C-alpha positions as a printed NumPy array, in Angstrom:
array([[ -7.476, -18.31 , -23.668],
       [-11.156, -17.291, -23.923],
       [-11.648, -18.503, -20.344],
       [ -8.881, -16.206, -19.141],
       [-10.433, -13.245, -20.974],
       [-13.849, -14.09 , -19.562],
       [-12.48 , -14.325, -16.021],
       [-10.753, -10.942, -16.446],
       [-13.992,  -9.396, -17.675],
       [-15.884, -10.864, -14.746],
       [-13.332,  -9.544, -12.277],
       [-13.507,  -6.089, -13.869],
       [-17.303,  -6.135, -13.78 ],
       [-17.209,  -7.203, -10.134],
       [-14.823,  -4.369,  -9.359],
       [-17.06 ,  -1.842, -11.137],
       [-20.141,  -3.119,  -9.313],
       [-18.341,  -2.82 ,  -5.979],
       [-17.327,   0.756,  -6.791],
       [-20.9  ,   1.626,  -7.779],
       [-22.308,   0.087,  -4.596],
       [-19.727,   1.923,  -2.508],
       [-20.635,   5.212,  -4.204],
       [-24.336,   4.561,  -3.577],
       [-23.604,   3.854,   0.072],
       [-21.766,   7.166,   0.305],
       [-24.731,   8.987,  -1.278],
       [-27.168,   7.273,   1.1  ],
       [-25.327,   8.702,   4.099],
       [-25.434,  12.277,   2.827],
       [-29.109,  13.219,   3.652],
       [-28.626,  13.019,   7.458],
       [-25.823,  15.561,   7.097],
       [-28.171,  17.902,   5.249],
       [-30.696,  17.511,   8.067],
       [-28.068,  18.37 ,  10.701],
       [-26.855,  21.277,   8.573],
       [-30.37 ,  22.707,   8.243],
       [-31.019,  22.316,  11.972],
       [-27.783,  24.147,  12.788],
       [-28.728,  26.925,  10.383],
       [-32.136,  27.405,  12.021],
       [-30.737,  27.17 ,  15.536],
       [-28.084,  29.749,  14.737],
       [-30.385,  32.235,  12.991],
       [-33.351,  32.766,  15.234],
       [-35.516,  35.641,  14.05 ],
       [-36.01 ,  38.296,  16.722],
       [-39.479,  39.267,  17.859],
       [-40.339,  42.692,  16.533],
       [-41.735,  44.349,  19.621],
       [-40.644,  47.641,  21.085],
       [-39.628,  46.998,  24.656],
       [-39.284,  50.69 ,  25.417],
       [-43.049,  51.191,  25.084],
       [-44.063,  47.939,  26.775],
       [-45.075,  47.692,  30.396],
       [-42.878,  45.889,  32.901],
       [-45.267,  42.937,  33.161],
       [-45.479,  42.604,  29.389],
       [-41.691,  42.701,  29.24 ],
       [-41.442,  39.884,  31.77 ],
       [-44.02 ,  37.851,  29.842],
       [-42.103,  38.479,  26.622],
       [-38.801,  37.427,  28.182],
       [-40.434,  34.291,  29.534],
       [-41.958,  33.561,  26.125],
       [-38.616,  34.065,  24.356],
       [-36.835,  31.774,  26.821],
       [-39.468,  29.048,  26.415],
       [-39.356,  29.297,  22.607],
       [-35.554,  29.202,  22.576],
       [-35.514,  26.22 ,  24.944],
       [-38.078,  24.287,  22.891],
       [-36.205,  25.116,  19.693],
       [-32.928,  23.942,  21.2  ],
       [-34.444,  20.686,  22.481],
       [-36.136,  19.935,  19.15 ],
       [-32.946,  20.743,  17.25 ],
       [-30.872,  18.553,  19.565],
       [-33.342,  15.677,  19.187],
       [-33.302,  16.086,  15.406],
       [-29.493,  16.026,  15.336],
       [-29.428,  12.886,  17.505],
       [-31.907,  11.121,  15.225],
       [-29.946,  12.178,  12.132],
       [-26.712,  10.871,  13.659],
       [-28.44 ,   7.573,  14.531],
       [-29.605,   7.231,  10.915],
       [-26.113,   8.137,   9.665],
       [-24.373,   5.362,  11.62 ],
       [-26.842,   2.602,  10.649],
       [-25.688,  -0.388,   8.688],
       [-26.437,  -0.195,   4.978],
       [-29.382,  -2.627,   4.949],
       [-31.082,  -0.847,   7.855],
       [-30.376,   2.494,   6.207],
       [-32.102,   1.313,   3.027],
       [-35.163,   0.237,   5.066],
       [-35.387,   3.654,   6.714],
       [-35.146,   5.413,   3.36 ],
       [-37.816,   3.155,   1.872],
       [-40.265,   4.055,   4.644],
       [-39.47 ,   7.769,   4.342],
       [-39.695,   7.524,   0.561],
       [-43.144,   5.935,   0.806],
       [-44.39 ,   8.814,   2.955],
       [-42.888,  11.421,   0.6  ],
       [-44.476,   9.75 ,  -2.432],
       [-47.871,   9.801,  -0.699],
       [-47.504,  13.531,  -0.051],
       [-46.458,  14.079,  -3.679],
       [-49.537,  12.168,  -4.81 ],
       [-51.646,  14.265,  -2.468],
       [-50.224,  17.469,  -3.955],
       [-50.896,  16.263,  -7.529],
       [-54.441,  15.226,  -6.61 ],
       [-55.137,  18.563,  -4.923],
       [-53.935,  20.446,  -7.996],
       [-56.04 ,  18.298, -10.328],
       [-59.206,  18.438,  -8.203],
       [-58.937,  22.215,  -7.734],
       [-58.676,  22.658, -11.493],
       [-61.699,  20.426, -12.145],
       [-63.813,  22.138,  -9.495],
       [-62.785,  25.522, -10.807],
       [-63.855,  24.551, -14.319],
       [-67.176,  23.259, -12.963],
       [-67.872,  26.562, -11.236],
       [-67.052,  28.432, -14.462],
       [-69.437,  26.207, -16.441],
       [-72.186,  26.751, -13.871],
       [-71.733,  30.504, -14.114],
       [-72.11 ,  30.163, -17.894],
       [-75.442,  28.36 , -17.413],
       [-74.28 ,  24.837, -18.269],
       [-75.921,  22.044, -16.262],
       [-72.939,  19.981, -15.226],
       [-74.981,  17.075, -13.859],
       [-76.574,  16.423, -17.275],
       [-73.266,  16.058, -19.132],
       [-73.516,  12.276, -19.232],
       [-71.806,  11.328, -15.963],
       [-68.89 ,   8.997, -16.368],
       [-69.073,   9.58 , -20.129],
       [-66.608,  11.015, -22.632],
       [-68.744,  14.108, -23.167],
       [-68.363,  15.145, -19.533],
       [-64.61 ,  14.394, -19.603],
       [-63.966,  16.498, -22.731],
       [-66.164,  19.365, -21.546],
       [-64.135,  19.672, -18.362],
       [-60.836,  19.494, -20.224],
       [-61.516,  22.117, -22.866],
       [-60.247,  25.071, -20.842],
       [-56.532,  25.988, -20.925],
       [-56.109,  25.658, -17.136],
       [-57.414,  22.096, -17.041],
       [-55.888,  21.123, -20.374],
       [-52.314,  21.577, -19.138],
       [-52.982,  19.515, -16.013],
       [-54.745,  16.834, -18.049],
       [-51.563,  16.244, -20.014],
       [-49.101,  15.754, -17.175],
       [-51.424,  14.506, -14.406],
       [-51.928,  10.888, -15.597],
       [-48.212,  10.547, -16.362],
       [-47.183,  11.952, -12.986],
       [-49.8  ,   9.841, -11.242],
       [-48.524,   6.723, -12.976],
       [-44.873,   7.473, -12.175],
       [-45.598,   8.151,  -8.495],
       [-47.783,   5.052,  -8.194],
       [-45.051,   2.914,  -9.762],
       [-42.467,   4.397,  -7.395],
       [-44.734,   3.714,  -4.446],
       [-45.19 ,   0.091,  -5.502],
       [-41.374,  -0.236,  -5.733],
       [-40.446,   1.528,  -2.499],
       [-43.329,   0.527,  -0.238],
       [-42.617,  -2.325,   2.203],
       [-45.709,  -3.755,   3.816],
       [-49.091,  -5.364,   3.224],
       [-50.758,  -4.536,  -0.091],
       [-54.539,  -4.953,  -0.161],
       [-56.086,  -5.856,  -3.526],
       [-56.661,  -2.947,  -5.893],
       [-54.577,  -0.578,  -3.671],
       [-52.461,   0.739,  -6.531],
       [-55.472,   0.846,  -8.875],
       [-57.394,   2.809,  -6.257],
       [-54.547,   5.308,  -5.863],
       [-54.268,   5.823,  -9.623],
       [-57.882,   5.859, -10.87 ],
       [-59.948,   7.081,  -7.913],
       [-59.108,  10.835,  -8.26 ],
       [-60.231,  10.883, -11.912],
       [-63.332,   8.776, -11.284],
       [-64.471,  10.724,  -8.233],
       [-64.002,  14.126,  -9.863],
       [-66.012,  13.042, -12.926],
       [-68.814,  11.489, -10.837],
       [-71.983,  13.48 ,  -9.957],
       [-70.996,  13.813,  -6.299],
       [-71.458,  17.005,  -4.277],
       [-68.601,  19.49 ,  -4.315],
       [-68.041,  19.039,  -0.556],
       [-67.262,  15.346,  -1.115],
       [-65.285,  15.829,  -4.335],
       [-63.044,  18.45 ,  -2.657],
       [-61.903,  15.824,  -0.129],
       [-60.924,  13.345,  -2.843],
       [-57.124,  13.878,  -2.354],
       [-57.443,  13.196,   1.373],
       [-59.491,  10.038,   0.786],
       [-56.896,   8.788,  -1.723],
       [-54.033,   9.415,   0.691],
       [-55.498,   8.275,   3.974],
       [-55.44 ,   4.538,   3.222],
       [-51.745,   4.383,   2.138],
       [-50.775,   6.541,   5.131],
       [-52.575,   4.207,   7.513],
       [-50.806,   1.246,   5.94 ],
       [-47.412,   2.958,   6.328],
       [-48.259,   3.817,   9.934],
       [-49.107,   0.167,  10.529],
       [-45.804,  -0.944,   8.976],
       [-43.835,   1.51 ,  11.125],
       [-45.668,   0.353,  14.237],
       [-44.938,  -3.285,  13.445],
       [-41.23 ,  -2.464,  12.936],
       [-40.851,  -0.738,  16.32 ],
       [-39.702,  -3.961,  17.977],
       [-37.136,  -4.859,  15.255],
       [-35.837,  -1.272,  15.354],
       [-35.416,  -1.498,  19.123],
       [-33.591,  -4.792,  18.745],
       [-31.335,  -3.227,  16.106],
       [-30.466,  -0.337,  18.439],
       [-29.758,  -2.769,  21.261],
       [-27.524,  -4.916,  19.049],
       [-25.69 ,  -1.768,  17.972],
       [-25.158,  -0.828,  21.601],
       [-23.817,  -4.332,  22.332],
       [-21.492,  -4.079,  19.327],
       [-20.122,  -0.737,  20.523],
       [-19.684,  -2.046,  24.072],
       [-17.861,  -5.146,  22.825],
       [-15.548,  -3.161,  20.568],
       [-14.674,  -0.693,  23.318],
       [-14.073,  -3.446,  25.861],
       [-11.931,  -5.625,  23.624],
       [-10.085,  -3.161,  21.378],
       [-10.345,   0.299,  22.942],
       [-11.628,   3.653,  21.781],
       [ -8.97 ,   4.32 ,  19.121],
       [ -9.557,   1.027,  17.289],
       [-13.335,   1.444,  17.492],
       [-13.233,   4.984,  16.072],
       [-10.882,   3.898,  13.294],
       [-13.099,   0.929,  12.378],
       [-16.274,   3.027,  12.329],
       [-14.511,   5.793,  10.396],
       [-13.597,   3.244,   7.737],
       [-17.01 ,   1.561,   7.719],
       [-18.903,   4.816,   7.34 ],
       [-16.353,   6.204,   4.847],
       [-16.64 ,   9.576,   6.57 ],
       [-14.202,  11.583,   4.376],
       [-15.983,  10.615,   1.149],
       [-19.405,  11.292,   2.696],
       [-18.335,  14.741,   3.9  ],
       [-16.769,  15.504,   0.533],
       [-19.941,  14.476,  -1.32 ],
       [-22.093,  16.489,   1.083],
       [-20.037,  19.641,   0.634],
       [-19.905,  19.331,  -3.158],
       [-23.691,  18.823,  -3.342],
       [-24.266,  21.713,  -0.961],
       [-22.021,  24.089,  -2.866],
       [-23.442,  22.915,  -6.207],
       [-26.97 ,  23.698,  -5.018],
       [-25.842,  27.113,  -3.799],
       [-24.142,  27.768,  -7.138],
       [-27.337,  26.805,  -8.977],
       [-29.373,  29.252,  -6.882],
       [-26.864,  32.048,  -7.497],
       [-26.958,  31.34 , -11.235],
       [-30.773,  31.48 , -11.29 ],
       [-30.766,  34.744,  -9.342],
       [-28.27 ,  36.233, -11.768],
       [-30.295,  35.153, -14.805],
       [-33.518,  36.518, -13.316],
       [-31.92 ,  39.84 , -12.368],
       [-31.028,  40.645, -15.977],
       [-27.883,  42.544, -14.927],
       [-24.936,  42.176, -17.289],
       [-21.691,  41.537, -15.398],
       [-18.304,  40.656, -16.922],
       [-17.565,  36.959, -16.625],
       [-14.354,  37.293, -14.502],
       [-16.088,  39.562, -12.011],
       [-19.138,  37.296, -11.929],
       [-17.005,  34.226, -11.249],
       [-15.102,  36.113,  -8.55 ],
       [-18.316,  37.142,  -6.82 ],
       [-19.737,  33.632,  -7.046],
       [-16.523,  32.12 ,  -5.667],
       [-16.624,  34.508,  -2.693],
       [-20.284,  33.729,  -2.039],
       [-19.699,  29.976,  -2.268],
       [-16.704,  30.094,   0.08 ],
       [-18.603,  32.208,   2.595],
       [-21.692,  29.995,   2.408],
       [-19.633,  26.815,   2.465],
       [-18.515,  27.281,   6.081],
       [-21.497,  28.839,   7.843],
       [-22.255,  25.785,  10.039],
       [-20.116,  23.253,  11.868],
       [-21.139,  20.434,   9.541],
       [-20.346,  22.647,   6.524],
       [-16.909,  23.342,   7.997],
       [-16.417,  19.577,   8.305],
       [-17.302,  19.222,   4.629],
       [-14.836,  21.939,   3.68 ],
       [-12.256,  20.196,   5.877],
       [-12.661,  17.026,   3.818],
       [-12.091,  19.044,   0.633],
       [ -8.967,  20.601,   2.131],
       [ -7.808,  17.135,   3.218],
       [ -8.088,  15.753,  -0.309],
       [ -6.346,  18.794,  -1.813],
       [ -3.483,  18.57 ,   0.685],
       [ -3.232,  14.844,   0.113],
       [ -2.804,  15.261,  -3.641],
       [ -0.418,  18.163,  -3.1  ],
       [  1.626,  15.923,  -0.825],
       [  1.521,  13.229,  -3.524],
       [  2.912,  15.799,  -5.945],
       [  5.881,  16.517,  -3.667],
       [  6.378,  12.801,  -3.048],
       [  6.467,  12.232,  -6.795],
       [  9.018,  15.009,  -7.119],
       [ 11.118,  13.427,  -4.353],
       [ 10.454,   9.812,  -5.358],
       [  9.543,   9.225,  -1.71 ],
       [  6.755,   7.422,   0.114],
       [  4.173,   8.911,   2.461],
       [  4.692,   8.602,   6.188],
       [  1.96 ,   6.214,   7.328],
       [  2.142,   7.412,  10.924],
       [  1.42 ,  11.053,   9.959],
       [ -0.424,  11.182,   6.622],
       [ -0.392,  14.7  ,   5.315],
       [ -4.098,  14.711,   4.4  ],
       [ -5.294,  13.72 ,   7.871],
       [ -2.988,  16.074,   9.743],
       [ -3.829,  19.034,   7.474],
       [ -7.567,  18.336,   7.916],
       [ -7.226,  18.354,  11.704],
       [ -5.191,  21.55 ,  11.589],
       [ -7.689,  23.292,   9.291],
       [-10.669,  22.348,  11.469],
       [ -8.918,  23.502,  14.644],
       [ -8.055,  26.817,  12.977],
       [-11.679,  27.184,  11.863],
       [-12.929,  26.594,  15.406],
       [-10.371,  29.038,  16.795],
       [-11.358,  31.733,  14.304],
       [-15.091,  31.149,  14.892],
       [-15.941,  30.931,  11.186],
       [-19.551,  29.911,  11.759],
       [-20.36 ,  32.954,  13.912],
       [-18.658,  35.635,  11.788],
       [-20.135,  38.138,   9.378],
       [-19.725,  37.118,   5.711],
       [-16.907,  39.602,   5.039],
       [-14.986,  38.706,   8.201],
       [-15.572,  35.019,   7.5  ],
       [-13.919,  35.288,   4.096],
       [-10.935,  37.145,   5.575],
       [-10.469,  34.625,   8.369],
       [-10.858,  31.741,   5.939],
       [ -8.124,  33.133,   3.685],
       [ -5.862,  33.634,   6.691],
       [ -6.45 ,  30.069,   7.845],
       [ -5.597,  28.757,   4.385],
       [ -2.392,  30.796,   4.412],
       [ -1.439,  29.392,   7.829],
       [ -2.303,  25.895,   6.647],
       [ -0.073,  26.171,   3.601],
       [  2.888,  27.376,   5.645],
       [  2.33 ,  24.418,   7.968],
       [  2.156,  22.185,   4.888],
       [  5.675,  23.312,   3.989],
       [  6.856,  21.9  ,   7.321],
       [  5.427,  18.512,   6.339],
       [  7.212,  18.724,   2.997],
       [ 10.44 ,  19.455,   4.879],
       [  9.854,  16.257,   6.86 ],
       [ 10.055,  14.433,   3.515],
       [ 13.09 ,  16.363,   2.234],
       [ 15.28 ,  16.24 ,   5.359],
       [ 15.707,  12.433,   5.715],
       [ 16.023,  12.079,   1.947],
       [ 18.877,  14.593,   1.811],
       [ 20.661,  12.877,   4.686],
       [ 20.253,   9.433,   3.156],
       [ 21.46 ,  10.599,  -0.271],
       [ 24.568,  12.237,   1.152],
       [ 25.402,   9.626,   3.791],
       [ 24.933,   6.64 ,   1.465],
       [ 27.043,   8.184,  -1.317],
       [ 24.132,   7.787,  -3.737],
       [ 25.482,   8.422,  -7.264],
       [ 22.001,   9.069,  -8.802],
       [ 22.278,  12.72 ,  -9.794],
       [ 18.569,  13.117, -10.582],
       [ 17.662,  12.124,  -6.997],
       [ 19.931,  14.867,  -5.64 ],
       [ 18.538,  17.439,  -8.077],
       [ 14.936,  16.572,  -7.194],
       [ 15.577,  16.878,  -3.457],
       [ 17.54 ,  20.115,  -3.872],
       [ 14.84 ,  21.554,  -6.148],
       [ 12.121,  20.927,  -3.554],
       [ 14.373,  22.365,  -0.82 ],
       [ 14.941,  25.523,  -2.86 ],
       [ 11.181,  25.818,  -3.416],
       [ 10.577,  25.584,   0.344],
       [ 12.977,  28.51 ,   0.763],
       [ 11.882,  30.696,  -2.152],
       [  8.129,  30.385,  -1.721],
       [  7.95 ,  31.494,   1.972],
       [ 10.246,  34.431,   1.19 ],
       [  7.982,  35.502,  -1.683],
       [  4.902,  35.026,   0.505],
       [  6.383,  37.145,   3.298],
       [  7.322,  39.928,   0.86 ],
       [  3.77 ,  39.954,  -0.514],
       [  2.051,  39.847,   2.889],
       [  4.227,  42.51 ,   4.52 ],
       [  3.71 ,  44.816,   1.533],
       [ -0.099,  44.434,   1.489],
       [ -1.01 ,  43.988,   5.175],
       [ -0.37 ,  45.882,   8.355],
       [  1.346,  44.386,  11.38 ],
       [ -0.962,  41.981,  13.204],
       [ -0.845,  38.841,  15.298],
       [ -1.856,  36.76 ,  12.278],
       [  0.97 ,  38.223,  10.185],
       [  3.444,  37.494,  12.991],
       [  2.252,  33.879,  13.138],
       [  2.631,  33.397,   9.381],
       [  6.055,  35.046,   9.474],
       [  7.187,  32.822,  12.366],
       [  6.063,  29.663,  10.554],
       [  7.723,  30.779,   7.322],
       [ 11.062,  31.826,   8.853],
       [ 11.121,  28.631,  10.921],
       [ 10.748,  26.406,   7.859],
       [ 13.388,  28.425,   6.005],
       [ 15.86 ,  27.91 ,   8.867],
       [ 15.058,  24.198,   9.02 ],
       [ 15.716,  23.78 ,   5.298],
       [ 18.985,  25.714,   5.553],
       [ 20.076,  23.471,   8.427],
       [ 19.233,  20.394,   6.346],
       [ 21.213,  21.744,   3.393],
       [ 24.237,  22.501,   5.599],
       [ 24.256,  18.986,   7.052],
       [ 23.787,  17.591,   3.55 ],
       [ 26.829,  19.573,   2.39 ],
       [ 28.94 ,  18.338,   5.305],
       [ 28.055,  14.727,   4.573],
       [ 28.933,  15.224,   0.895],
       [ 32.318,  16.665,   1.865],
       [ 32.901,  13.749,   4.189],
       [ 32.059,  11.343,   1.359],
       [ 34.91 ,  12.732,  -0.779],
       [ 37.484,  12.684,   2.027],
       [ 39.97 ,   9.851,   2.095],
       [ 40.545,  10.036,   5.868],
       [ 38.253,   9.905,   8.855],
       [ 36.774,  13.327,   9.753],
       [ 36.622,  13.421,  13.548],
       [ 35.149,  16.923,  13.779],
       [ 32.167,  16.033,  11.566],
       [ 29.986,  14.968,  14.481],
       [ 30.725,  18.202,  16.329],
       [ 29.851,  20.341,  13.305],
       [ 26.608,  18.438,  12.753],
       [ 25.718,  18.793,  16.414],
       [ 26.362,  22.544,  16.429],
       [ 24.286,  23.075,  13.274],
       [ 21.416,  20.956,  14.596],
       [ 21.619,  22.718,  17.946],
       [ 21.357,  26.064,  16.158],
       [ 18.277,  24.858,  14.286],
       [ 16.625,  23.52 ,  17.441],
       [ 17.328,  26.759,  19.317],
       [ 15.76 ,  28.796,  16.514],
       [ 12.767,  26.447,  16.387],
       [ 12.363,  26.642,  20.173],
       [ 12.602,  30.449,  20.094],
       [  9.892,  30.673,  17.444],
       [  7.793,  28.279,  19.526],
       [  8.004,  30.715,  22.429],
       [  7.171,  33.584,  20.067],
       [  4.11 ,  31.74 ,  18.768],
       [  3.034,  30.963,  22.324],
       [  3.264,  34.631,  23.318],
       [  1.427,  35.618,  20.133],
       [ -1.357,  33.096,  20.803],
       [ -1.611,  34.194,  24.444],
       [ -1.969,  37.819,  23.307],
       [ -4.761,  36.847,  20.911],
       [ -6.456,  34.803,  23.621],
       [ -6.413,  37.599,  26.167],
       [ -6.868,  40.756,  24.084],
       [ -8.359,  39.828,  20.693],
       [-10.4  ,  36.639,  20.453],
       [-10.734,  34.352,  23.419],
       [-12.467,  31.021,  23.533],
       [-12.239,  27.549,  24.999],
       [-10.801,  26.008,  21.828],
       [ -8.048,  28.62 ,  21.573],
       [ -7.226,  28.268,  25.264],
       [ -6.912,  24.49 ,  24.913],
       [ -4.7  ,  24.833,  21.843],
       [ -2.458,  27.364,  23.616],
       [ -2.072,  24.906,  26.482],
       [ -1.275,  22.036,  24.115],
       [  1.293,  24.183,  22.282],
       [  2.908,  25.241,  25.565],
       [  3.195,  21.652,  26.762],
       [  4.302,  19.783,  23.629],
       [  6.195,  22.447,  21.65 ],
       [  7.859,  24.264,  24.561],
       [  8.007,  22.164,  27.716],
       [  8.555,  18.75 ,  26.087],
       [ 11.001,  20.158,  23.518],
       [ 12.946,  21.936,  26.261],
       [ 13.18 ,  18.72 ,  28.292],
       [ 14.252,  16.684,  25.252],
       [ 16.889,  19.256,  24.293],
       [ 18.229,  19.388,  27.829],
       [ 18.48 ,  15.576,  27.983],
       [ 20.407,  15.509,  24.676],
       [ 22.732,  18.23 ,  25.923],
       [ 23.407,  16.408,  29.2  ],
       [ 23.974,  13.109,  27.396],
       [ 26.496,  14.723,  25.105],
       [ 28.225,  16.53 ,  27.961],
       [ 28.461,  13.318,  29.996],
       [ 29.725,  11.375,  26.976],
       [ 32.389,  14.005,  26.252],
       [ 33.584,  13.909,  29.875],
       [ 33.766,  10.12 ,  29.753],
       [ 35.679,  10.135,  26.466],
       [ 38.105,  12.79 ,  27.722],
       [ 38.863,  10.626,  30.745],
       [ 40.045,   7.768,  28.523],
       [ 43.737,   7.654,  27.503],
       [ 44.745,   8.596,  23.97 ],
       [ 46.458,   5.923,  21.873],
       [ 49.99 ,   6.741,  20.746],
       [ 51.131,   6.388,  17.094],
       [ 53.271,   3.405,  18.077],
       [ 50.229,   1.641,  19.626],
       [ 48.122,   2.31 ,  16.529],
       [ 50.894,   1.057,  14.267],
       [ 51.284,  -2.088,  16.339],
       [ 47.494,  -2.625,  16.376],
       [ 47.113,  -2.103,  12.6  ],
       [ 43.304,  -2.436,  12.777],
       [ 40.169,  -0.453,  11.979],
       [ 37.596,   0.994,  14.37 ],
       [ 35.1  ,  -1.727,  15.307],
       [ 32.222,   0.762,  15.209],
       [ 32.705,   2.559,  11.875],
       [ 35.199,   0.149,  10.213],
       [ 37.465,   3.053,   9.211],
       [ 41.199,   3.433,   9.614],
       [ 42.269,   4.843,  12.968],
       [ 44.618,   7.838,  12.79 ],
       [ 43.775,   8.569,  16.418],
       [ 41.923,   6.444,  18.972],
       [ 40.823,   6.127,  22.589],
       [ 41.78 ,   3.126,  24.754],
       [ 39.143,   1.678,  27.045],
       [ 39.811,  -0.022,  30.36 ],
       [ 39.308,  -3.368,  28.633],
       [ 42.145,  -2.408,  26.229],
       [ 40.022,  -1.891,  23.106],
       [ 40.719,   0.859,  20.55 ],
       [ 37.952,   3.038,  19.059],
       [ 37.621,   6.42 ,  17.423],
       [ 36.785,   8.986,  20.067],
       [ 33.83 ,  10.281,  18.028],
       [ 32.483,   6.772,  17.394],
       [ 32.806,   5.847,  21.048],
       [ 31.029,   9.046,  22.048],
       [ 28.093,   8.184,  19.77 ],
       [ 28.053,   4.707,  21.279],
       [ 27.874,   6.19 ,  24.777],
       [ 24.72 ,   8.038,  23.775],
       [ 23.043,   4.609,  23.688],
       [ 24.782,   2.58 ,  26.411],
       [ 27.804,   2.666,  28.747],
       [ 29.327,  -0.711,  27.832],
       [ 32.143,  -1.622,  25.467],
       [ 30.928,  -2.519,  21.948],
       [ 33.174,  -5.624,  21.92 ],
       [ 33.285,  -7.12 ,  25.417],
       [ 30.347,  -5.213,  26.997],
       [ 32.419,  -4.144,  29.972],
       [ 31.428,  -0.882,  31.708],
       [ 33.41 ,   2.056,  30.324],
       [ 32.812,   4.955,  32.675],
       [ 34.462,   3.277,  35.703],
       [ 37.794,   4.423,  34.285],
       [ 36.919,   8.032,  34.963],
       [ 35.595,   7.349,  38.446],
       [ 38.689,   5.312,  39.473],
       [ 41.064,   7.986,  38.224],
       [ 39.148,  10.649,  40.134],
       [ 39.331,   8.531,  43.283],
       [ 43.1  ,   7.938,  42.883],
       [ 43.669,  11.649,  42.475]])
């Protein structure tokens, strides 16, 4: 028994360690996103040159234009190179990523040590100059003795630095010894820690003492440069092996499998989510500090409202920030979909997960609206409109869960009342909520293309739910009938045809609305591509599919009508059930091979194939032979 408990504890500890390592890996991949985000900010907000062109000469204007073009080109090339390097660091394997961070961390620690040394040396030199002005001979204060040390540290300016400087110096030196990867000459760490204090207290000239921070930093920097130079060849080999890995994956498995594998390996959604939360948290901290420093008293609800607006506006000002917000929206939609699945006791569709599809839709809407290039006020308005459109689209995904569940509950004669009530409750919500949303929007907003789009999406989902409820009701009625209902298939077809016609009509309306926006309001390549995709898949392909279904049904009806009807005497002599539905035959059609089937069942069978369900003989030759004999 103790062994079992110990094994369970070990498995739990292993699981916790794996979660911690996975979280650390996610955090390690966040800094390159911050680098890309900062580069995009700087590239998108170039400060104009404050020169009056009206008063400038023509030659000066040409020189200025040339200078602006060169500066913009250099800035773009440097930004592009920085983004490429950041992406290369982002996609590295974890062990290589740790090596890169250790080298960068070593350099940053050296610069932090340099800053601390500069602050300390400036304070000491300043105190020396004050003592000289007071007539104190600094060189006779027992060099390297305690008297000299305490005389320099009596003043308030030096006293504060004397408290934290040795501690900070020790912490940074310890961090450097932990992070640094490379050769370590003897007394390197001791030199970095003690040399600033020793050199500032020695009777050296001020010109030499002032360069103490540089002398303490130059040796570690040269060592780091040597380490980086030595690792150029391994880094090149790593890049080449990565290229070979990508080439092999693309050749053997294709682009889709490669992207999916890398998406999973890099854990992109969690990285984007962490990046956006850290970014917004930093922005919130800055806003809080500004509010505390301003000293203005604002009611808490209004303050929170203003901060929420500022965070939303600042959280989508670059493309990488929009990606981070997309990951947040994806997680929210995923958990909202889980809530509806719990209410329906259903499972998520693995082919179209609601989180992934909603994330793609939100990002496409953000690109269409041009969130990153808008003014803050317009950005907030467009963001709220995109969220409204996204939620109406989310209701369509919920309907995709409700519709098959309603049909299965009614067709299978499921006696579980709570399953019916859950499905009906969600269906009623999908009807009531869009109606309430439309009433609110039409009462608070003027007519616009965005309002028409939201209204079309909302009315379309309402019609789809009503169609599902009508079919559900027909199936329930059929379940309580004691005889075969031949007209059921016709009623279901007419109701579904009505729903598809309404959906197709709203698709045309949305296409015309999008085309109007593209031509007269806000054009763009992304919007043009999306209009083309909508026209092809939601109009052309749907029209072709609907026409094929209509022609199949028309052909099947003509074939069934050409078959002879069985008389009551024949049915009584047969005394059998339909071989397709296994129900009693009050009426039936007789095939050429002398088999009896319900006309409705045989028509459904003809949707799939033209052969008899029992003997597999061709059925439609009956009609052709009769036409030829006539």
